[in-house]
Amino acid sequence: MKRIILISAASLLLAVLPARSNAKVDFLLPGLGLDGVALRPGSKVSYLVESTAFGVTDSTLLNISIDRDINHSILVSVVSSPYPFSSEDAVTVLLRFAPGTVEIRDAARFHSALEEILVKEGEQDFRRPTDKEIKDFGIDDLFIPRSSGMKVVVGDSAVVETPSGTFYCQVASYSEHKEELLNLGGVRAKKVEEVKTTIWQSNDVPIFHLVKSRLERAKSISSDSEAKGRPAGADVTITRAILISFSK
């Protein structure tokens, strides 16, 4: 299995595709909730994505480009591989949208405009994903969920330096705390999950304006008698993405 990352939402450590290696496959940029995607042919972005869990960091290179075919359909190509780039280990997702699609602001518009999805592992031929793979892609999670438990904070503007230049960014943070009571063999327990995402965006960057993102996810299961908040033994995963090149 290989890693895929695309244009993602507030959790996005999702889908698994069958292939040659044992790496986990993610669909889309972890932690990025979308307010909208601009599909301008000729636009390209590249990101370095680093995910750290249990003291181990995994690095992925993500390239996204927008084009137009001879029938004027809009093509979104997403290529990801371990960093540095390896064509043998790369995974490509190709999404074809109806002619005239210039912006997608919600999941309903995504579904109505989407004509085709194809995937390719390494240098193999493109193929259609299975129904399960499409479900695992989490299309409905691409855009910021308006759940009642999500807290949104729009911060002050910030200057962010990246390998592709310096950007004046708008900063926004999204956080959510979830609790679920469990019965584990007659023992009452509580599952706690906390997710906090911070994104830095600039209108100078094409497609979804992302300059940098940071996702922190903490999960734990503990006695339901413990106090609310993150237990000391929570498993924490931190995923960061930063823009390394773009054109528009």
mmCIF file of C-alpha atoms in Angstrom:
data_model
loop_
_atom_site.group_PDB
_atom_site.id
_atom_site.type_symbol
_atom_site.label_atom_id
_atom_site.label_comp_id
_atom_site.label_asym_id
_atom_site.label_seq_id
_atom_site.Cartn_x
_atom_site.Cartn_y
_atom_site.Cartn_z
ATOM 1 C CA MET A 1 0.000 0.000 0.000
ATOM 2 C CA LYS A 2 1.148 3.539 -0.665
ATOM 3 C CA ARG A 3 0.515 7.009 0.659
ATOM 4 C CA ILE A 4 -1.962 9.270 -1.129
ATOM 5 C CA ILE A 5 -2.705 12.787 -0.004
ATOM 6 C CA LEU A 6 -5.018 15.212 -1.831
ATOM 7 C CA ILE A 7 -6.990 18.297 -0.788
ATOM 8 C CA SER A 8 -8.446 17.227 2.627
ATOM 9 C CA ALA A 9 -10.516 18.014 5.726
ATOM 10 C CA ALA A 10 -10.468 18.114 9.452
ATOM 11 C CA SER A 11 -9.190 14.610 10.139
ATOM 12 C CA LEU A 12 -8.123 12.833 6.938
ATOM 13 C CA LEU A 13 -5.949 9.937 7.877
ATOM 14 C CA LEU A 14 -8.124 7.752 5.711
ATOM 15 C CA ALA A 15 -8.031 5.385 2.791
ATOM 16 C CA VAL A 16 -5.945 2.326 2.026
ATOM 17 C CA LEU A 17 -5.234 1.131 -1.504
ATOM 18 C CA PRO A 18 -3.735 -2.273 -2.323
ATOM 19 C CA ALA A 19 -0.193 -2.047 -3.716
ATOM 20 C CA ARG A 20 3.368 -3.255 -3.221
ATOM 21 C CA SER A 21 4.640 -1.680 0.001
ATOM 22 C CA ASN A 22 3.304 -1.516 3.570
ATOM 23 C CA ALA A 23 3.006 2.268 3.971
ATOM 24 C CA LYS A 24 -0.310 3.728 5.051
ATOM 25 C CA VAL A 25 -2.298 5.534 2.379
ATOM 26 C CA ASP A 26 -3.846 8.916 3.170
ATOM 27 C CA PHE A 27 -6.237 10.676 0.850
ATOM 28 C CA LEU A 28 -5.746 14.440 0.894
ATOM 29 C CA LEU A 29 -3.842 16.857 3.103
ATOM 30 C CA PRO A 30 -4.309 15.894 6.756
ATOM 31 C CA GLY A 31 -6.076 18.520 8.766
ATOM 32 C CA LEU A 32 -7.057 20.845 5.969
ATOM 33 C CA GLY A 33 -10.736 21.738 5.958
ATOM 34 C CA LEU A 34 -11.760 23.434 2.740
ATOM 35 C CA ASP A 35 -13.922 26.491 2.322
ATOM 36 C CA GLY A 36 -13.478 26.131 -1.421
ATOM 37 C CA VAL A 37 -11.184 24.913 -4.198
ATOM 38 C CA ALA A 38 -10.299 27.046 -7.235
ATOM 39 C CA LEU A 39 -9.809 24.899 -10.360
ATOM 40 C CA ARG A 40 -7.788 27.152 -12.664
ATOM 41 C CA PRO A 41 -5.989 25.232 -15.455
ATOM 42 C CA GLY A 42 -2.218 25.684 -15.247
ATOM 43 C CA SER A 43 -2.163 25.940 -11.441
ATOM 44 C CA LYS A 44 0.281 23.733 -9.544
ATOM 45 C CA VAL A 45 1.246 23.329 -5.882
ATOM 46 C CA SER A 46 3.745 21.097 -4.091
ATOM 47 C CA TYR A 47 3.820 20.373 -0.360
ATOM 48 C CA LEU A 48 6.086 18.558 2.047
ATOM 49 C CA VAL A 49 3.945 16.698 4.576
ATOM 50 C CA GLU A 50 5.496 15.364 7.792
ATOM 51 C CA SER A 51 3.576 13.167 10.246
ATOM 52 C CA THR A 52 5.017 12.272 13.659
ATOM 53 C CA ALA A 53 3.644 9.482 15.859
ATOM 54 C CA PHE A 54 5.366 7.519 18.642
ATOM 55 C CA GLY A 55 8.561 9.479 17.981
ATOM 56 C CA VAL A 56 8.767 8.465 14.305
ATOM 57 C CA THR A 57 8.401 10.995 11.480
ATOM 58 C CA ASP A 58 7.142 10.041 8.015
ATOM 59 C CA SER A 59 7.714 12.511 5.144
ATOM 60 C CA THR A 60 5.642 12.674 1.952
ATOM 61 C CA LEU A 61 5.878 14.837 -1.158
ATOM 62 C CA LEU A 62 2.526 15.949 -2.578
ATOM 63 C CA ASN A 63 2.086 17.511 -6.042
ATOM 64 C CA ILE A 64 -1.295 18.822 -7.228
ATOM 65 C CA SER A 65 -1.904 20.261 -10.692
ATOM 66 C CA ILE A 66 -4.951 21.520 -12.620
ATOM 67 C CA ASP A 67 -5.327 21.008 -16.380
ATOM 68 C CA ARG A 68 -8.001 20.828 -19.102
ATOM 69 C CA ASP A 69 -8.488 17.946 -21.575
ATOM 70 C CA ILE A 70 -9.522 18.145 -25.244
ATOM 71 C CA ASN A 71 -13.187 17.966 -24.207
ATOM 72 C CA HIS A 72 -12.666 20.946 -21.847
ATOM 73 C CA SER A 73 -13.198 18.811 -18.740
ATOM 74 C CA ILE A 74 -11.137 19.954 -15.769
ATOM 75 C CA LEU A 75 -8.451 17.498 -14.648
ATOM 76 C CA VAL A 76 -7.039 17.484 -11.121
ATOM 77 C CA SER A 77 -3.903 15.357 -10.785
ATOM 78 C CA VAL A 78 -2.628 14.466 -7.336
ATOM 79 C CA VAL A 79 0.716 12.702 -7.098
ATOM 80 C CA SER A 80 2.244 11.662 -3.778
ATOM 81 C CA SER A 81 5.328 9.694 -2.882
ATOM 82 C CA PRO A 82 7.764 9.227 -0.028
ATOM 83 C CA TYR A 83 10.182 12.149 0.231
ATOM 84 C CA PRO A 84 12.406 12.520 -1.759
ATOM 85 C CA PHE A 85 10.280 11.727 -4.826
ATOM 86 C CA SER A 86 10.248 8.127 -6.076
ATOM 87 C CA SER A 87 8.346 7.335 -9.287
ATOM 88 C CA GLU A 88 8.196 3.645 -8.356
ATOM 89 C CA ASP A 89 6.541 4.393 -5.022
ATOM 90 C CA ALA A 90 4.362 7.274 -6.210
ATOM 91 C CA VAL A 91 0.576 7.100 -6.217
ATOM 92 C CA THR A 92 -1.489 9.221 -8.622
ATOM 93 C CA VAL A 93 -5.148 10.144 -8.289
ATOM 94 C CA LEU A 94 -6.803 11.747 -11.321
ATOM 95 C CA LEU A 95 -10.145 13.499 -10.890
ATOM 96 C CA ARG A 96 -12.095 14.674 -13.937
ATOM 97 C CA PHE A 97 -14.696 17.429 -13.451
ATOM 98 C CA ALA A 98 -17.344 18.712 -15.856
ATOM 99 C CA PRO A 99 -16.425 21.514 -18.274
ATOM 100 C CA GLY A 100 -16.931 24.941 -16.778
ATOM 101 C CA THR A 101 -16.170 23.852 -13.211
ATOM 102 C CA VAL A 102 -14.119 26.728 -11.800
ATOM 103 C CA GLU A 103 -14.773 26.437 -8.065
ATOM 104 C CA ILE A 104 -16.059 23.820 -5.630
ATOM 105 C CA ARG A 105 -17.332 25.043 -2.275
ATOM 106 C CA ASP A 106 -19.101 22.005 -0.806
ATOM 107 C CA ALA A 107 -19.375 18.230 -1.071
ATOM 108 C CA ALA A 108 -22.644 18.399 -3.032
ATOM 109 C CA ARG A 109 -20.979 20.446 -5.774
ATOM 110 C CA PHE A 110 -18.009 18.060 -5.757
ATOM 111 C CA HIS A 111 -20.289 15.074 -6.399
ATOM 112 C CA SER A 112 -22.368 16.823 -9.066
ATOM 113 C CA ALA A 113 -19.341 18.055 -11.033
ATOM 114 C CA LEU A 114 -17.203 14.913 -10.724
ATOM 115 C CA GLU A 115 -17.168 12.814 -13.900
ATOM 116 C CA GLU A 116 -14.467 10.247 -13.115
ATOM 117 C CA ILE A 117 -11.818 9.137 -10.608
ATOM 118 C CA LEU A 118 -8.786 7.091 -11.648
ATOM 119 C CA VAL A 119 -5.855 5.839 -9.575
ATOM 120 C CA LYS A 120 -2.394 4.584 -10.470
ATOM 121 C CA GLU A 121 0.302 2.966 -8.317
ATOM 122 C CA GLY A 122 3.890 3.464 -9.405
ATOM 123 C CA GLU A 123 4.253 3.046 -13.159
ATOM 124 C CA GLN A 124 1.208 0.804 -13.538
ATOM 125 C CA ASP A 125 -1.756 1.787 -15.726
ATOM 126 C CA PHE A 126 -4.579 3.941 -14.416
ATOM 127 C CA ARG A 127 -7.574 2.000 -13.083
ATOM 128 C CA ARG A 128 -10.962 2.793 -11.618
ATOM 129 C CA PRO A 129 -11.066 2.592 -7.809
ATOM 130 C CA THR A 130 -13.390 0.108 -6.165
ATOM 131 C CA ASP A 131 -16.578 1.272 -4.444
ATOM 132 C CA LYS A 132 -14.909 0.687 -1.087
ATOM 133 C CA GLU A 133 -11.894 2.791 -2.071
ATOM 134 C CA ILE A 134 -14.146 5.639 -3.183
ATOM 135 C CA LYS A 135 -15.993 5.440 0.132
ATOM 136 C CA ASP A 136 -12.687 5.424 2.013
ATOM 137 C CA PHE A 137 -11.583 8.536 0.122
ATOM 138 C CA GLY A 138 -13.933 10.511 2.363
ATOM 139 C CA ILE A 139 -15.252 12.865 -0.302
ATOM 140 C CA ASP A 140 -17.882 14.210 2.101
ATOM 141 C CA ASP A 141 -15.089 15.113 4.547
ATOM 142 C CA LEU A 142 -13.278 17.355 2.073
ATOM 143 C CA PHE A 143 -14.970 20.488 3.335
ATOM 144 C CA ILE A 144 -15.082 22.018 6.787
ATOM 145 C CA PRO A 145 -17.819 20.237 8.777
ATOM 146 C CA ARG A 146 -20.252 22.585 10.482
ATOM 147 C CA SER A 147 -20.620 20.369 13.556
ATOM 148 C CA SER A 148 -21.938 21.942 16.738
ATOM 149 C CA GLY A 149 -18.915 20.671 18.679
ATOM 150 C CA MET A 150 -16.316 22.379 16.491
ATOM 151 C CA LYS A 151 -14.734 25.599 17.757
ATOM 152 C CA VAL A 152 -13.399 28.032 15.163
ATOM 153 C CA VAL A 153 -10.940 30.803 15.983
ATOM 154 C CA VAL A 154 -9.762 33.280 13.364
ATOM 155 C CA GLY A 155 -6.415 34.617 14.498
ATOM 156 C CA ASP A 156 -4.303 37.609 13.610
ATOM 157 C CA SER A 157 -2.555 37.718 10.255
ATOM 158 C CA ALA A 158 0.978 36.328 10.176
ATOM 159 C CA VAL A 159 4.014 36.366 7.925
ATOM 160 C CA VAL A 160 5.084 32.820 6.999
ATOM 161 C CA GLU A 161 8.390 31.904 5.367
ATOM 162 C CA THR A 162 8.424 28.819 3.148
ATOM 163 C CA PRO A 163 10.821 27.287 0.578
ATOM 164 C CA SER A 164 8.633 28.907 -2.100
ATOM 165 C CA GLY A 165 8.761 32.407 -0.607
ATOM 166 C CA THR A 166 7.330 34.580 2.150
ATOM 167 C CA PHE A 167 3.550 35.038 2.467
ATOM 168 C CA TYR A 168 1.224 37.308 4.416
ATOM 169 C CA CYS A 169 -1.341 34.810 5.749
ATOM 170 C CA GLN A 170 -4.734 34.641 7.391
ATOM 171 C CA VAL A 171 -4.633 32.192 10.325
ATOM 172 C CA ALA A 172 -7.543 30.034 11.473
ATOM 173 C CA SER A 173 -7.783 27.234 14.034
ATOM 174 C CA TYR A 174 -10.402 24.480 14.316
ATOM 175 C CA SER A 175 -10.728 22.306 17.417
ATOM 176 C CA GLU A 176 -13.080 19.550 18.491
ATOM 177 C CA HIS A 177 -13.433 17.439 21.635
ATOM 178 C CA LYS A 178 -15.369 14.146 21.457
ATOM 179 C CA GLU A 179 -16.225 11.671 24.198
ATOM 180 C CA GLU A 180 -17.838 8.243 23.908
ATOM 181 C CA LEU A 181 -18.751 5.815 26.692
ATOM 182 C CA LEU A 182 -17.716 2.207 26.077
ATOM 183 C CA ASN A 183 -18.328 -1.150 27.688
ATOM 184 C CA LEU A 184 -15.119 -3.179 27.500
ATOM 185 C CA GLY A 185 -15.869 -6.634 28.842
ATOM 186 C CA GLY A 186 -18.109 -5.282 31.569
ATOM 187 C CA VAL A 187 -15.757 -2.415 32.428
ATOM 188 C CA ARG A 188 -17.088 1.073 31.762
ATOM 189 C CA ALA A 189 -14.594 3.247 29.927
ATOM 190 C CA LYS A 190 -14.494 6.530 28.104
ATOM 191 C CA LYS A 191 -12.976 7.158 24.692
ATOM 192 C CA VAL A 192 -11.672 10.702 24.295
ATOM 193 C CA GLU A 193 -10.542 12.286 21.044
ATOM 194 C CA GLU A 194 -9.249 15.820 20.588
ATOM 195 C CA VAL A 195 -8.372 17.343 17.226
ATOM 196 C CA LYS A 196 -6.857 20.758 16.657
ATOM 197 C CA THR A 197 -6.039 22.087 13.200
ATOM 198 C CA THR A 198 -4.346 25.377 12.364
ATOM 199 C CA ILE A 199 -4.093 26.581 8.780
ATOM 200 C CA TRP A 200 -2.251 29.523 7.242
ATOM 201 C CA GLN A 201 -3.717 30.694 3.918
ATOM 202 C CA SER A 202 -2.823 33.315 1.323
ATOM 203 C CA ASN A 203 -4.688 34.374 -1.809
ATOM 204 C CA ASP A 204 -1.310 34.409 -3.587
ATOM 205 C CA VAL A 205 -1.289 30.580 -3.518
ATOM 206 C CA PRO A 206 -3.510 28.783 -6.061
ATOM 207 C CA ILE A 207 -6.046 25.956 -5.699
ATOM 208 C CA PHE A 208 -6.902 26.124 -1.987
ATOM 209 C CA HIS A 209 -4.624 28.977 -0.864
ATOM 210 C CA LEU A 210 -2.773 26.795 1.653
ATOM 211 C CA VAL A 211 0.668 27.968 2.808
ATOM 212 C CA LYS A 212 1.046 25.842 5.927
ATOM 213 C CA SER A 213 -1.055 23.558 8.134
ATOM 214 C CA ARG A 214 -0.675 21.737 11.446
ATOM 215 C CA LEU A 215 -2.927 18.944 12.724
ATOM 216 C CA GLU A 216 -2.676 17.555 16.264
ATOM 217 C CA ARG A 217 -4.822 14.549 17.122
ATOM 218 C CA ALA A 218 -4.948 12.936 20.571
ATOM 219 C CA LYS A 219 -6.818 9.691 21.325
ATOM 220 C CA SER A 220 -7.203 7.778 24.560
ATOM 221 C CA ILE A 221 -9.415 5.280 26.370
ATOM 222 C CA SER A 222 -9.714 5.636 30.125
ATOM 223 C CA SER A 223 -12.034 4.989 33.052
ATOM 224 C CA ASP A 224 -15.173 7.105 32.804
ATOM 225 C CA SER A 225 -14.483 8.279 36.358
ATOM 226 C CA GLU A 226 -11.442 10.276 35.242
ATOM 227 C CA ALA A 227 -11.755 14.003 34.785
ATOM 228 C CA LYS A 228 -12.542 15.520 31.438
ATOM 229 C CA GLY A 229 -9.672 16.631 29.258
ATOM 230 C CA ARG A 230 -6.746 14.830 27.725
ATOM 231 C CA PRO A 231 -5.567 11.845 29.818
ATOM 232 C CA ALA A 232 -1.838 11.619 30.492
ATOM 233 C CA GLY A 233 -1.466 8.517 28.316
ATOM 234 C CA ALA A 234 -3.100 9.870 25.169
ATOM 235 C CA ASP A 235 -1.662 8.810 21.808
ATOM 236 C CA VAL A 236 -0.734 11.982 19.936
ATOM 237 C CA THR A 237 -0.137 12.359 16.199
ATOM 238 C CA ILE A 238 1.111 15.633 14.735
ATOM 239 C CA THR A 239 0.989 16.270 10.986
ATOM 240 C CA ARG A 240 2.479 19.350 9.319
ATOM 241 C CA ALA A 241 2.344 20.500 5.705
ATOM 242 C CA ILE A 242 4.302 23.363 4.126
ATOM 243 C CA LEU A 243 4.279 24.791 0.609
ATOM 244 C CA ILE A 244 7.531 24.141 -1.267
ATOM 245 C CA SER A 245 6.609 25.374 -4.777
ATOM 246 C CA PHE A 246 3.677 26.693 -6.828
ATOM 247 C CA SER A 247 2.689 28.254 -10.126
ATOM 248 C CA LYS A 248 -0.528 29.850 -11.343
#
